[in-house]
PDB file of C-alpha atoms in Angstrom:
ATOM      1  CA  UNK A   1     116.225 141.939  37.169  1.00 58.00           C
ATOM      2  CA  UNK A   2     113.456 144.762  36.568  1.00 61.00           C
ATOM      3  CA  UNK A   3     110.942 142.349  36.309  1.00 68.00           C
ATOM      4  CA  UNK A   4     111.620 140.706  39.418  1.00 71.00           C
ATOM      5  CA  UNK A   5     111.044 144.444  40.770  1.00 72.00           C
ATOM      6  CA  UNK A   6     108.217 144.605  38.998  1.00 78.00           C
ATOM      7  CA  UNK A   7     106.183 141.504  40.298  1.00 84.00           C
ATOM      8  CA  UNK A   8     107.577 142.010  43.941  1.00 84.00           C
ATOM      9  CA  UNK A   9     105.259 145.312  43.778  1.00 84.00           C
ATOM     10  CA  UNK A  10     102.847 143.277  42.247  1.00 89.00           C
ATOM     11  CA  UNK A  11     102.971 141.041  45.258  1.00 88.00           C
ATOM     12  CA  UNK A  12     103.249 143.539  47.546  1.00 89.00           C
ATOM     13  CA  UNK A  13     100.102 145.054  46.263  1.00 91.00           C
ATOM     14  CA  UNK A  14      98.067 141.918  46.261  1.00 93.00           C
ATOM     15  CA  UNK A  15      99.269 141.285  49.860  1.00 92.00           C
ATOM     16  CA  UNK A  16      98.314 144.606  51.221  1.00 93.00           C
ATOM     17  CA  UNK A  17      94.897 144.884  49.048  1.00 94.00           C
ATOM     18  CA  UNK A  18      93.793 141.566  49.958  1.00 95.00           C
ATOM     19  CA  UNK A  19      94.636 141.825  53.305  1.00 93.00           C
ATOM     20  CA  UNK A  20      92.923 145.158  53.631  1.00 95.00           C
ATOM     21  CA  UNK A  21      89.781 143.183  51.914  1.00 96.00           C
ATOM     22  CA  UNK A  22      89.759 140.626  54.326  1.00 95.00           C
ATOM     23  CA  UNK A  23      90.076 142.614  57.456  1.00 95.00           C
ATOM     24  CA  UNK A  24      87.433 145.115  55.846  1.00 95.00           C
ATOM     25  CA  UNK A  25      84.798 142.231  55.719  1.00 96.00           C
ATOM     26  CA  UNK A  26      85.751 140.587  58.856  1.00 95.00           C
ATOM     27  CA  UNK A  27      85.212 143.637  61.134  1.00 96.00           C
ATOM     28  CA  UNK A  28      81.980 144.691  58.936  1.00 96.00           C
ATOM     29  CA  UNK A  29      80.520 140.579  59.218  1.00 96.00           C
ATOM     30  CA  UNK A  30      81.554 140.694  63.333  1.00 96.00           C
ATOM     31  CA  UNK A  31      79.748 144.243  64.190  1.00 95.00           C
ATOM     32  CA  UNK A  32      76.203 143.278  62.407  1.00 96.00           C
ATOM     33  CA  UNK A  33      76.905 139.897  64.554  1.00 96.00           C
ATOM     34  CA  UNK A  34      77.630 142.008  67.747  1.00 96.00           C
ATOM     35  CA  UNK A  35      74.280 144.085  66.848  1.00 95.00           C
ATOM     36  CA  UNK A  36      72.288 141.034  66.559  1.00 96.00           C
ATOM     37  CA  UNK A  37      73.542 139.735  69.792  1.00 95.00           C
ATOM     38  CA  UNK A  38      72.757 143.010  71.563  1.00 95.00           C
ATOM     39  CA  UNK A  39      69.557 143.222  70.124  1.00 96.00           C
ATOM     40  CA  UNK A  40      68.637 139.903  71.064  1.00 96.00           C
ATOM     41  CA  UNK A  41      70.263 139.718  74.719  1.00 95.00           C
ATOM     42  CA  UNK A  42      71.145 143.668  76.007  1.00 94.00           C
ATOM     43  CA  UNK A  43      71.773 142.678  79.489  1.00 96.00           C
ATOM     44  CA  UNK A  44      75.485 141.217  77.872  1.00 94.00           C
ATOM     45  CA  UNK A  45      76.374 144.131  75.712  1.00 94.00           C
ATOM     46  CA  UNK A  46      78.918 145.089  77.817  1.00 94.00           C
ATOM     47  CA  UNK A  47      80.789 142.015  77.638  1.00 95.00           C
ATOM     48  CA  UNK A  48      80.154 141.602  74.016  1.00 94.00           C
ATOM     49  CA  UNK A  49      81.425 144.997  73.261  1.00 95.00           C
ATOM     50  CA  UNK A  50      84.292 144.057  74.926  1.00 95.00           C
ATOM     51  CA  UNK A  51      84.972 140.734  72.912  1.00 95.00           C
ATOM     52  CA  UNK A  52      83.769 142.654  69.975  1.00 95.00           C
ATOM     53  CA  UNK A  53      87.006 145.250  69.993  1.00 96.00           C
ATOM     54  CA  UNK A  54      89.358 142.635  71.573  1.00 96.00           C
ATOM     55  CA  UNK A  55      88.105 140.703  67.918  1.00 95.00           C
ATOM     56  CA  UNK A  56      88.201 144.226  66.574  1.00 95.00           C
ATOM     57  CA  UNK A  57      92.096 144.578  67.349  1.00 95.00           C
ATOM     58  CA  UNK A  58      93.217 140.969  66.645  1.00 95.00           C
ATOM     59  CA  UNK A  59      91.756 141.326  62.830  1.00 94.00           C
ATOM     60  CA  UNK A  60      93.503 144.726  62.609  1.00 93.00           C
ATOM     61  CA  UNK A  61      96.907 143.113  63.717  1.00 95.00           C
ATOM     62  CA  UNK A  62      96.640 140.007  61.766  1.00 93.00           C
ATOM     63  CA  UNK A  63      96.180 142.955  58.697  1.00 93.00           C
ATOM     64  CA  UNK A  64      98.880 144.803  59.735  1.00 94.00           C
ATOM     65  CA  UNK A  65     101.049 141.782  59.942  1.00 95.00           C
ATOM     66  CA  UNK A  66     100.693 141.484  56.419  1.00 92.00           C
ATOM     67  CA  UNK A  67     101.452 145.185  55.744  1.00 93.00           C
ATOM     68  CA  UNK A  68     104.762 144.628  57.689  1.00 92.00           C
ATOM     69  CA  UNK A  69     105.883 141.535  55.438  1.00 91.00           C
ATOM     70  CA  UNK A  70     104.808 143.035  52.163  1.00 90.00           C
ATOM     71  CA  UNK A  71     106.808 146.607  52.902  1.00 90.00           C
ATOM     72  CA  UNK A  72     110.172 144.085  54.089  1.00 89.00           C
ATOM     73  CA  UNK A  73     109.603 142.085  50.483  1.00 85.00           C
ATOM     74  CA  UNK A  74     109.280 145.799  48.932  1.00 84.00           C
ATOM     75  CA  UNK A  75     111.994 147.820  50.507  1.00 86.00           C
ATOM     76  CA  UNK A  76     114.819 144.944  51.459  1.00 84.00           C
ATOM     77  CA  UNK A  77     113.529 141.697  49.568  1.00 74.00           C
ATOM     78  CA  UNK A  78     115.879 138.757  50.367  1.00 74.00           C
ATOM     79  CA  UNK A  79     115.094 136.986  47.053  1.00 70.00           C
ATOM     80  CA  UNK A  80     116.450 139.839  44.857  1.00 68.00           C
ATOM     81  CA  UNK A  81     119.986 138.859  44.011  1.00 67.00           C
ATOM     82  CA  UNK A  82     122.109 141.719  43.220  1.00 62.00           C
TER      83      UNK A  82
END
């Protein structure tokens, strides 16, 4: 039974670490994209800044998403039998 426990942190780790990872290099790869574009074309930075942190937000939910599911496996995990 402990070592059930034991990898369902392990999970929950990976989940939130990767996650973080991916939403880490996501906003970092779409900002020097969104710098590029405003270099290139600044009468449209304000609509691109606009995309940029509607992007921005969507990245940060989809990371948080993943928080949420990894803290309901840690704290009430339905494939613990007790």
């Amino acid at each position: 039974m402990e070592h059930v426990l034991g990898f369902v942190a392990l999970a929950a780790g990976l989940i939130i670490g990767l996650g973080a990872v991916g939403a880490c290099i996501g906003i970092g790869i779409m900002g020097s994209k969104y710098l590029e574009a405003a270099a290139r074309q600044p009468e449209l930075m304000n609509e691109l800044q606009t995309k940029m942190f509607l992007l921005a937000g969507l990245i940060d939910a989809a990371f948080l998403i993943g928080v949420g599911i990894a803290m309901m496996f840690a704290f009430a995990n339905p494939f613990v039998l007790k």
